[in-house]
Coordinates of C-alpha atoms and ligand atoms in Angstrom, one line a residue:
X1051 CA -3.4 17.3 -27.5
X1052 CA -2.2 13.5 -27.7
X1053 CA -3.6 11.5 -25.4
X1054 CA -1.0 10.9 -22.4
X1055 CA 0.1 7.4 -21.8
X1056 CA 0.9 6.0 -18.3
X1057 CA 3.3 3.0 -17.5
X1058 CA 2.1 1.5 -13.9
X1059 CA 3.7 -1.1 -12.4
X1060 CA 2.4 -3.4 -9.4
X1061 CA -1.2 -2.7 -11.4
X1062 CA -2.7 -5.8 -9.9
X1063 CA -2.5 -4.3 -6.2
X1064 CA -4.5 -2.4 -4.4
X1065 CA -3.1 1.6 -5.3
X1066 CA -2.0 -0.1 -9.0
X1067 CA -5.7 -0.6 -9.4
X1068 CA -7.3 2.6 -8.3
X1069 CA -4.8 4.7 -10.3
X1070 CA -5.4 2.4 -13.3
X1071 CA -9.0 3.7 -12.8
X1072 CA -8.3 7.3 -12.5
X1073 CA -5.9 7.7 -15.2
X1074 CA -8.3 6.1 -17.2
X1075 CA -10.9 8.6 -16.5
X1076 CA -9.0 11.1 -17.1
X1077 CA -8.8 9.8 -20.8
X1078 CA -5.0 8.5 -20.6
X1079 CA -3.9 5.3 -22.5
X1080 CA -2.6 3.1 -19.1
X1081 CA -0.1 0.2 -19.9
X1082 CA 0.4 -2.1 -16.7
X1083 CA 2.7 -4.3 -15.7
X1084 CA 1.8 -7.6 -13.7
X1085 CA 3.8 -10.5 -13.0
X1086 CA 3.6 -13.8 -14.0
X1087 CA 2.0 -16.5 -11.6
X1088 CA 0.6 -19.8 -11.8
X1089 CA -3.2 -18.6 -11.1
X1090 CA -4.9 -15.5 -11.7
X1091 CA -3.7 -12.6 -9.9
X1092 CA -5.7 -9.5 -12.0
X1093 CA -8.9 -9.6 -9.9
X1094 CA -8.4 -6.2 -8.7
X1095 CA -8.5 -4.4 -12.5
X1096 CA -10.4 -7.7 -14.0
X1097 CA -13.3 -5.0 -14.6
X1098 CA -11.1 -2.6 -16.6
X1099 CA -9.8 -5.6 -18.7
X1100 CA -10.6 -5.0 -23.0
X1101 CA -10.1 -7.7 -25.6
X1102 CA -6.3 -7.4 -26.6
X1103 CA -7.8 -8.2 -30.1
X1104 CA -10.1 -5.0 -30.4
X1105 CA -8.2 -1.8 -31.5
X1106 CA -6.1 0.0 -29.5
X1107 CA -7.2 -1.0 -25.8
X1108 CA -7.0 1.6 -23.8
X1109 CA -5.6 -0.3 -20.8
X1110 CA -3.2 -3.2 -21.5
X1111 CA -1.4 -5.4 -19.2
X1112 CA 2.1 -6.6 -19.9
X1113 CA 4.7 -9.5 -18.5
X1114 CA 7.0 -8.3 -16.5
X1115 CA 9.2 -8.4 -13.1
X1116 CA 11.2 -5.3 -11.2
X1117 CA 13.7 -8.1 -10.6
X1118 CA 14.5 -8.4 -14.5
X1119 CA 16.2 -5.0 -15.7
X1120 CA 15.8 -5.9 -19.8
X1121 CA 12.6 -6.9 -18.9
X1122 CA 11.8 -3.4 -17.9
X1123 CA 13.9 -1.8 -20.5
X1124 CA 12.3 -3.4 -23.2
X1125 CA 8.7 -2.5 -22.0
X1126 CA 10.1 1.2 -21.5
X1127 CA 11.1 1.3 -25.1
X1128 CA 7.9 0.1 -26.4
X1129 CA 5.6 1.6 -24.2
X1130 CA 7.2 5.4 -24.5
X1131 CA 5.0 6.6 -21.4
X1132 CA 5.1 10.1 -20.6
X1133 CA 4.8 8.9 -17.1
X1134 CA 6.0 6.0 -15.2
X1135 CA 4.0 5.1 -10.8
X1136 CA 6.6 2.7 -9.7
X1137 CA 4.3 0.7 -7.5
X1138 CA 5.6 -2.4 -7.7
X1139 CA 7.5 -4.0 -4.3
X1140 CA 7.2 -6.5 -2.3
X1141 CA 5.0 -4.6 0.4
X1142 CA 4.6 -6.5 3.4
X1143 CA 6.8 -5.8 6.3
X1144 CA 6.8 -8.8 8.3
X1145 CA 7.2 -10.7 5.0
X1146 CA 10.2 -8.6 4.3
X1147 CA 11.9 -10.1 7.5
X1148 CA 11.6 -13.6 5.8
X1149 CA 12.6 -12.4 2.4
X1150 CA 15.1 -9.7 2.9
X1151 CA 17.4 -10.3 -0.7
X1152 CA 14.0 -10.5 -2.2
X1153 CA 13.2 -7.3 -1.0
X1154 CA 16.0 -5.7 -1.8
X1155 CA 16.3 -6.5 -5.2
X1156 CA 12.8 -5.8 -5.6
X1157 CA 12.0 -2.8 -3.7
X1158 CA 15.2 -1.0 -4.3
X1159 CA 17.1 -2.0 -7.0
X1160 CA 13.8 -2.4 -8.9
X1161 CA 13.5 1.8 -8.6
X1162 CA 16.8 2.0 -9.8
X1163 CA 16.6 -0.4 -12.9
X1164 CA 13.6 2.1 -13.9
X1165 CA 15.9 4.9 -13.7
X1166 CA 18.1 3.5 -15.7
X1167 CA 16.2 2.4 -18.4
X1168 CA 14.6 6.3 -18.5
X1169 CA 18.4 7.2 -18.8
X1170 CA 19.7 4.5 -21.2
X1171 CA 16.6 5.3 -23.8
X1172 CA 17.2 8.4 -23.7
X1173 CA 13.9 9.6 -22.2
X1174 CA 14.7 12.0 -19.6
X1175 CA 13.0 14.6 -21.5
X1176 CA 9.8 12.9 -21.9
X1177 CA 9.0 10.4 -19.1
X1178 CA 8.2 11.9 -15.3
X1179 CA 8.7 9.3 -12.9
X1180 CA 6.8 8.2 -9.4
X1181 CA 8.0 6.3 -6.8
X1182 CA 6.3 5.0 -4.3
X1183 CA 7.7 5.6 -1.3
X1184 CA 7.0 5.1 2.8
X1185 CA 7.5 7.0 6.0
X1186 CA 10.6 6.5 7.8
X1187 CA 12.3 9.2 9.1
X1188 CA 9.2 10.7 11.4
X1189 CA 8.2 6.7 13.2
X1190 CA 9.5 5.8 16.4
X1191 CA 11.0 2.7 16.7
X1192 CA 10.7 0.8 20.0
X1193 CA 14.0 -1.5 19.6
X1194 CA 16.0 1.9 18.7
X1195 CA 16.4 3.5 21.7
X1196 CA 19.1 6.2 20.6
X1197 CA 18.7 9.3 18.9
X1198 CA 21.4 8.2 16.3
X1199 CA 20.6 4.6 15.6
X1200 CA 16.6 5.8 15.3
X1201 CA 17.8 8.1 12.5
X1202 CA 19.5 5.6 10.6
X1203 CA 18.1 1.5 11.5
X1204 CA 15.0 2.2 10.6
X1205 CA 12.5 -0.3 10.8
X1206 CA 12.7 -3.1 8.9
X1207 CA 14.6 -5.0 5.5
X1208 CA 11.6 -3.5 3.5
X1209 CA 12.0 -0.1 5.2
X1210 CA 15.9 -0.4 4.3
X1211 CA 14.9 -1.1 0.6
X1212 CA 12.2 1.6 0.4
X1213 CA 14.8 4.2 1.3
X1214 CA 17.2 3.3 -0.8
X1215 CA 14.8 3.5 -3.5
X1216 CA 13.9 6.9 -1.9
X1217 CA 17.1 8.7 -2.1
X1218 CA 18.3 7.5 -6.0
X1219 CA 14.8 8.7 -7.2
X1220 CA 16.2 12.1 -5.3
X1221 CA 19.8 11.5 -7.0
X1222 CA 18.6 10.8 -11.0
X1223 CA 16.1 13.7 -10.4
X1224 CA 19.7 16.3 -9.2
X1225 CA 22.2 14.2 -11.5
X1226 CA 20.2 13.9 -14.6
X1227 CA 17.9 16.7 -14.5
X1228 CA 14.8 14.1 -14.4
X1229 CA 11.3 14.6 -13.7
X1230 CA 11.5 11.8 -10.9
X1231 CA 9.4 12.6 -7.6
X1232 CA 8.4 10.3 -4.3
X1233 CA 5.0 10.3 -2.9
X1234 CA 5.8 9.5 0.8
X1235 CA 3.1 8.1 1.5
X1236 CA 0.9 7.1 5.0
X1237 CA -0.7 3.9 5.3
X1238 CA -3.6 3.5 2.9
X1239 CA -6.3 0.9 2.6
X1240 CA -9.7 0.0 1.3
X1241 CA -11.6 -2.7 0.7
X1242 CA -9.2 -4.5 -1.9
X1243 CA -6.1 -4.0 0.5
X1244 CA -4.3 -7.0 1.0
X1245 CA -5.8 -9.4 3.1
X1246 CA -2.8 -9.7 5.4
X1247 CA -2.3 -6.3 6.5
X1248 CA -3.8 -5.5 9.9
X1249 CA -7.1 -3.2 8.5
X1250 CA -8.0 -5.7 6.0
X1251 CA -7.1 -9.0 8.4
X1252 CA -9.9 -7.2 11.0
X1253 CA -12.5 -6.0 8.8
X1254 CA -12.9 -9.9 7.4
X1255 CA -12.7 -11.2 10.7
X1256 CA -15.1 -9.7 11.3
X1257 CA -17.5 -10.7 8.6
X1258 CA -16.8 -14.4 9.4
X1259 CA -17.7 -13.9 12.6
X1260 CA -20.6 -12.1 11.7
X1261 CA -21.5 -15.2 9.8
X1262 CA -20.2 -18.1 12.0
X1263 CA -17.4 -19.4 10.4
X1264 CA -14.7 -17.9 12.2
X1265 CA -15.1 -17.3 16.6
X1266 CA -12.5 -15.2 17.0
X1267 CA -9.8 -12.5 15.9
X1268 CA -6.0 -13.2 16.7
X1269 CA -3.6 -10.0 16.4
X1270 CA -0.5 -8.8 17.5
X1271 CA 0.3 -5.1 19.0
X1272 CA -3.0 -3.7 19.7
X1273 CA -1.6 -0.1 20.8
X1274 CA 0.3 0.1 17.4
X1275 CA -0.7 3.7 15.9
X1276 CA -1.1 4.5 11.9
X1277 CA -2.2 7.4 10.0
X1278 CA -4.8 5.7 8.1
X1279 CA -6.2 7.2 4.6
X1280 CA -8.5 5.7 2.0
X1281 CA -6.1 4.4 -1.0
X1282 CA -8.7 6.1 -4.0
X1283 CA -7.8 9.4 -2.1
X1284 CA -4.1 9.1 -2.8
X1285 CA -3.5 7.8 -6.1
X1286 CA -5.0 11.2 -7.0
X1287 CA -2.0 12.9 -5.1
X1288 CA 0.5 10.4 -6.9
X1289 CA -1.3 11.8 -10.2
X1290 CA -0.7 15.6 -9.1
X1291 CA 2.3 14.9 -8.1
X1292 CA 3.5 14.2 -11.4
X1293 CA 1.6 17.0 -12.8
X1294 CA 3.7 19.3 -11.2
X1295 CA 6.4 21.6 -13.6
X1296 CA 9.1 20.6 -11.1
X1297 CA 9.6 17.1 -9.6
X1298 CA 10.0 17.1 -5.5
X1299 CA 8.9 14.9 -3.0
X1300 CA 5.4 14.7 -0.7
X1301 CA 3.7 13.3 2.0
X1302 CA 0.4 12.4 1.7
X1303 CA -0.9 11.4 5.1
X1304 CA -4.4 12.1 7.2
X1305 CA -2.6 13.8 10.1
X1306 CA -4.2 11.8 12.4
X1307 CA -3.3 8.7 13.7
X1308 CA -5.4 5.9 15.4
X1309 CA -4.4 3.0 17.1
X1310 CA -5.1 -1.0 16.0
X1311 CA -7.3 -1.7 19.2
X1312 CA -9.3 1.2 18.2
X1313 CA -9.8 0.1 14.3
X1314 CA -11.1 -3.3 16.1
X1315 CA -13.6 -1.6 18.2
X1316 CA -15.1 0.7 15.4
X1317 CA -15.3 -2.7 13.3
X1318 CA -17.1 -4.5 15.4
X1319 CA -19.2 -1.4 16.1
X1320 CA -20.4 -1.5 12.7
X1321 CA -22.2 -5.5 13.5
X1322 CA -23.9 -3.5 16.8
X1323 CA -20.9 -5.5 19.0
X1324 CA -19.0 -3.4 21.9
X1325 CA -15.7 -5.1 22.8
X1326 CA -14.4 -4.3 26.1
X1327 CA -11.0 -5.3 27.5
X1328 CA -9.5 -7.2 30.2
X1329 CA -5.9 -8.8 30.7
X1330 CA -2.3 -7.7 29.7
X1331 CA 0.4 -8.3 27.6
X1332 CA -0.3 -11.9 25.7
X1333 CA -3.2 -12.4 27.6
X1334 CA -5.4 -9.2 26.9
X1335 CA -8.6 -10.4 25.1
X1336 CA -11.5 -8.1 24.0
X1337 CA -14.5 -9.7 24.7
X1338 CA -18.5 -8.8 24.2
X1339 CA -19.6 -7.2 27.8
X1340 CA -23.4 -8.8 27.0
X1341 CA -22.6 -12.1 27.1
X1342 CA -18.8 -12.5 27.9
X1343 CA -17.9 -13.9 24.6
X1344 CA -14.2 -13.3 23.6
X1345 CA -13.7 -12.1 20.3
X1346 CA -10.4 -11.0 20.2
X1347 CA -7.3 -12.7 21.4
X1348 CA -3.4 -12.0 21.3
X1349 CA -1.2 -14.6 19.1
X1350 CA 3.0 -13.3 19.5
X1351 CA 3.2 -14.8 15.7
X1352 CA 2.1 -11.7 14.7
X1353 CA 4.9 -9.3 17.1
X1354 CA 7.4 -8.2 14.8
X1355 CA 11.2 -8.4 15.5
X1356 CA 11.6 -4.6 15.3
X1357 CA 7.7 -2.4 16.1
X1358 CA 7.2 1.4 14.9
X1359 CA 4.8 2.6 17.6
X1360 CA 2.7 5.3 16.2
X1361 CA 3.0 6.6 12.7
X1362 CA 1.4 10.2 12.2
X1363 CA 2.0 12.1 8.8
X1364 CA 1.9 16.0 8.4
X1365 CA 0.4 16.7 4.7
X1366 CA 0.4 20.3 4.7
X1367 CA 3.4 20.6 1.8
X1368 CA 0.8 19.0 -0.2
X1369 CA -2.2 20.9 0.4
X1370 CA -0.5 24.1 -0.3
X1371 CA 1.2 23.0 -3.6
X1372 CA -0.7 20.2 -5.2
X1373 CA -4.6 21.6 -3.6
X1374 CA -4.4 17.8 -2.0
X1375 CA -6.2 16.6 1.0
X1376 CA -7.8 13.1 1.8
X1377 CA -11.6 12.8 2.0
X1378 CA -12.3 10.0 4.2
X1379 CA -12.9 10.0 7.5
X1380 CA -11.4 7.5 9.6
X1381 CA -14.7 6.2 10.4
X1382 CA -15.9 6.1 6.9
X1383 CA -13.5 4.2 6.0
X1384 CA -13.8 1.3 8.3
X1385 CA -17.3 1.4 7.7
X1386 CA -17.0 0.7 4.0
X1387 CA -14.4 -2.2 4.3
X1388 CA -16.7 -4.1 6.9
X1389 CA -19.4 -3.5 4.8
X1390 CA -17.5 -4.3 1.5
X1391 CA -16.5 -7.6 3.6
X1392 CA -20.1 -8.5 4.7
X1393 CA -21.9 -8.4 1.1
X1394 CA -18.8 -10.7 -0.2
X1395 CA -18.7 -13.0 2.9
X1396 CA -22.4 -13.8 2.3
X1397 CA -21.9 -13.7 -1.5
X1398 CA -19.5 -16.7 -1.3
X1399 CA -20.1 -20.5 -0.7
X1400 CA -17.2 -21.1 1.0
X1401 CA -15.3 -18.3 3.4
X1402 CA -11.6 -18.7 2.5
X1403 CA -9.3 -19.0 5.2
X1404 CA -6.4 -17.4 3.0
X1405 CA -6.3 -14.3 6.3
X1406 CA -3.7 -16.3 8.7
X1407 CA -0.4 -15.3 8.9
X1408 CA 1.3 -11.8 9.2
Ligands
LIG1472 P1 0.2 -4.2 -2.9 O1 -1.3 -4.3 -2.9 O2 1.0 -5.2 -2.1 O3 0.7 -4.3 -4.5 C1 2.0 -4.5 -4.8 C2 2.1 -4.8 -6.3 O4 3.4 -5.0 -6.7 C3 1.3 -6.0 -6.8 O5 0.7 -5.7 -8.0 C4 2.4 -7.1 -6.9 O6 2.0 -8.1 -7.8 C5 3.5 -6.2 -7.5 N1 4.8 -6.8 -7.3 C6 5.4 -7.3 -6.2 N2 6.6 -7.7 -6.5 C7 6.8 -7.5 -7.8 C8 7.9 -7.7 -8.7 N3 9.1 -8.3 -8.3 N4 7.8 -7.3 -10.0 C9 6.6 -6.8 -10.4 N5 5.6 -6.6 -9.7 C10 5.7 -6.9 -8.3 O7 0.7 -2.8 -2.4 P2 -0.1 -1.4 -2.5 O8 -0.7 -1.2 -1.1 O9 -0.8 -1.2 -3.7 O10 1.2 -0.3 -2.4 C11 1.7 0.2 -3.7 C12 3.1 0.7 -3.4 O11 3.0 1.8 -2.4 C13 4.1 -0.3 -2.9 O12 5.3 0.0 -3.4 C14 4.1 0.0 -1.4 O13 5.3 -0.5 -0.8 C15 3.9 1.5 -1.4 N6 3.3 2.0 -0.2 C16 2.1 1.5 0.2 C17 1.5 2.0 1.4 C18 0.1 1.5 1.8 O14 -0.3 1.8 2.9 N7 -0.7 0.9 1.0 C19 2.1 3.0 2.1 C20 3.4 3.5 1.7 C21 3.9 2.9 0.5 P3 1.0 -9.3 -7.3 O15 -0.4 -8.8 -7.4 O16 1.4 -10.4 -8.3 O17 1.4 -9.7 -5.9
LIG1473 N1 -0.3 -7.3 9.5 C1 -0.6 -7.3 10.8 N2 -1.2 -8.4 11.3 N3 -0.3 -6.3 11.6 C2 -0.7 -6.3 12.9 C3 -1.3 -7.4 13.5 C4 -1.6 -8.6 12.6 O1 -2.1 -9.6 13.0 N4 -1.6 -7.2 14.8 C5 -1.1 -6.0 15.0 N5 -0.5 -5.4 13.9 C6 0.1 -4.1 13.8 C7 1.5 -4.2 13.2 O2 2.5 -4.6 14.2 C8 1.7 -2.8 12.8 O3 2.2 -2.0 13.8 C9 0.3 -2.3 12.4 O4 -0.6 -3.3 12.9 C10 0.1 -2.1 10.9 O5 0.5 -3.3 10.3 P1 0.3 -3.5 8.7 O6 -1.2 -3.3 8.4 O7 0.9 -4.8 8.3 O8 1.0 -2.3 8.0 P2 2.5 -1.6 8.2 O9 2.3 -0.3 8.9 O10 3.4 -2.5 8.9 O11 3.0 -1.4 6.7 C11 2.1 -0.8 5.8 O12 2.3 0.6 5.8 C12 3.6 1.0 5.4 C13 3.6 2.6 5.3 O13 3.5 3.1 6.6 C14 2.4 -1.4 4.4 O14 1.4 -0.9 3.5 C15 3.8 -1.0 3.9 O15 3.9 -1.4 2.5 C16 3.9 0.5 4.0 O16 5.2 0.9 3.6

C-alpha cells in the first residue's frame, strides 16, 4: 500500500506538533501548514524539520493562512492528502474577546473554506476531514442563568466560531456524503502548551519562582473546573477518528474534572511547597504555611467577561468505538510540565517574561 499522506494545519501548535509526530511514525508523508510571521514560530516541530533539498521529505511545511480561501485551495490541490486535521484557530478565549472578526473568520469560516476546497477539487471521495472542535453544549455558564439562553449563548466569540465550524463539518459530512468528523475535544496540555493558558502560565511560574526570578503567581478564577488530558493522548484519538469507515463525531475527555486552585497546589507540591489559603474574592492569596510567604495572588485582568465554571467530558462513545482512552493521570501530568519547566528555566540565561497577560 501507498504510503498515506496527511495535510495538518496549525502544525506549529501544540496538538499540530504531536500529531505531526505520530503520523509520522506511523510511516505517513505529513504536509503542514504554518503561517507566515516575522520570527520563527516552528520551534514546536523544529526537530522533525528535513532539508527541503534532500528527496522527498517526509514532513514539509507550507505558507499558508485559514483566512485566505485560494490559499488553501491551492495547497489542497497540490498536496492531494487522504486526510486533512483542521487544527488551525485562533485558540485563546480571552484573546477571542479582543479579536472577535478575527476569530470568526479564522475559526469558522476557516473550517468552511476547507470544505469547500474538498468539494470544489473534487475530493470527496478521497480526502477524510478532522476538525477540531470544543465542548460547549455540556459547560455551565455563570452569566447564563436561563435554561434557554445557556443552550444557545454559549461562552465566548471563540466558542461562537468553534460551533459554527462544528455544525458545517456535520452538514458537508450529510450534504455531500463526506468523510468529515469533529473530535470534541476536552482541554489538553503538556509541556509545549501555550504559555498563556492557565496550566502552562502555573507550571512556569512556578519554575521562576523556584529559581528567583519571579515572587509570585497572579491568576484569575481559582474555582474554575477543567477536564484536563495530556495533548500526545489525544491526537491519537483525532487519528482513529479518521480511521473509522463512517465519519461521526467524539469526545475525547478524562471524565474527571479538577479545579485551577487545585492544579496550583499539586505544582507547587512538586518543589516540596504546600500553599494554604486565606482571604476572599480579589483578596484570597495562597501563601506557604512555613514561613508566611505569599505565592499566589488574585489580578481581575485575568476574570473573563463571560466564565464556564466546571467543564467535565464523558468519553465513553469513544472507548467503545475507536478502543480510545487517555493515559495520564492528572497528577502525572502536572508533574511532567513542572518538571519540563524546571530543566528549561535553568537551561536558559535569561527567564523570559513573555507569561503575562490572559
Ligand atoms: P495552539 O497551540 O494555539 O495552536 C494553534 C495553531 O493554529 C498554531 O499553529 C497557530 O499558528 C495556528 N493558527 C492560528 N491562526 C491561524 C490562521 N489564521 N491560519 C493558519 N494557522 C493559524 O492550539 P492547540 O492547543 O494545538 O489546539 C489545536 C486545535 O484544537 C485548535 O483549533 C483549538 O481551538 C482546538 N482545541 C484545543 C483544545 C486544547 O485544550 N488544547 C481543546 C479543544 C479544542 P502560530 O503557531 O503561528 O500561532
Ligand atoms: N488563561 C488563564 N489565565 N486562565 C485562567 C487564569 C489566568 O491567569 N486564572 C484562572 N483561569 C481560568 C480561566 O478563567 C478558565 O476558567 C480556566 O482557568 C482555563 O483557562 P485556559 O487555560 O485559558 O483554557 P480555556 O478552558 O479557557 O480554553 C481552552 O480549552 C478549550 C476547550 O475546553 C483552550 O484550549 C481552548 O482553545 C479550548 O477550546
Amino acid at each position: 500500500m501507498s504510503e498515506k499522506v496527511a495535510l495538518i494545519s496549525g502544525v506549529t501548535g501544540q496538538d499540530g506538533a504531536y500529531l505531526a509526530e505520530l503520523l509520522l511514525s506511523k510511516g505517513y508523508r505529513v504536509d503542514g501548514i504554518k503561517r507566515r510571521s516575522s520570527s520563527f514560530n516552528s520551534e514546536r516541530v523544529d526537530h522533525l524539520y528535513e532539508d527541503p533539498h534532500k528527496n522527498d521529505p517526509r514532513f514539509r511545511m507550507h505558507y499558508g493562512d485559514l483566512t485566505d480561501a485560494t490559499n488553501l485551495i491551492r495547497l489542497v490541490q497540490e498536496v492531494q492528502p487522504d486526510e486533512i486535521y483542521n487544527l488551525a484557530a485562533q485558540s485563546h478565549v480571552q484573546v477571542s474577546f479582543d479579536t472577535p472578526e478575527y476569530t470568526a473568520n479564522a475559526d469558522a469560516v476557516g473550517t468552511l473554506r476547507f470544505l469547500e476546497a474538498i468539494r470544489i477539487l473534487g475530493l470527496g471521495d478521497r480526502t477524510r476531514f478532522y476538525q477540531a472542535s470544543r465542548p460547549s453544549s455540556t459547560a455551565r455558564c455563570r452569566k447564563c442563568r436561563s435554561a434557554r439562553r445557556r443552550r444557545f449563548i454559549r461562552d465566548r466569540p471563540m466558542g461562537v466560531a468553534k460551533l459554527y465550524a462544528y455544525w458545517i463539518t456535520v452538514n458537508y459530512r450529510e450534504a455531500y456524503g463526506m468523510h468529515a468528523s469533529n473530535g470534541i475535544l476536552f482541554n489538553h496540555e503538556s509541556p509545549i502548551r501555550g504559555e498563556t493558558f492557565v496550566t502552562r502560565k502555573i507550571t512556569r511560574a512556578v519554575a521562576a519562582i523556584e529559581a528567583g526570578a519571579e515572587d509570585c503567581l497572579w491568576l484569575g478564577n481559582l474555582d474554575a473546573q477543567r477536564d484536563w488530558g495530556h495533548a500526545r493522548d489525544y491526537v491519537e484519538g483525532m487519528w482513529r477518528i479518521l480511521q473509522q469507515d463512517t465519519p461521526d463525531d467524539y469526545v475525547l475527555a478524562t471524565g474527571e474534572t479538577h479545579s485551577v486552585r487545585e492544579f496550583v497546589e499539586l505544582a507547587f507540591e512538586q518543589l516540596g511547597v504546600p500553599i494554604e489559603w486565606r482571604g476572599e474574592g480579589v483578596d484570597e492569596e495562597g501563601f506557604d504555611p512555613r514561613n508566611g510567604r505569599v505565592l499566589v495572588r488574585i489580578d481581575t485582568r485575568y476574570f473573563r467577561p463571560t466564565e464556564v465554571d466546571l467543564l467535565l467530558g464523558d468519553p465513553s462513545k469513544a472507548k467503545r468505538v475507536l478502543g480510545w482512552e487517555h493515559s495520564t493521570p492528572f497528577r502525572q501530568l502536572v508533574a511532567e510540565m513542572v518538571d519540563t519547566d524546571m530543566r528549561s528555566f535553568r537551561g536558559s540565561n535569561t527567564f523570559q517574561r513573555r507569561a503575562i497577560g490572559e
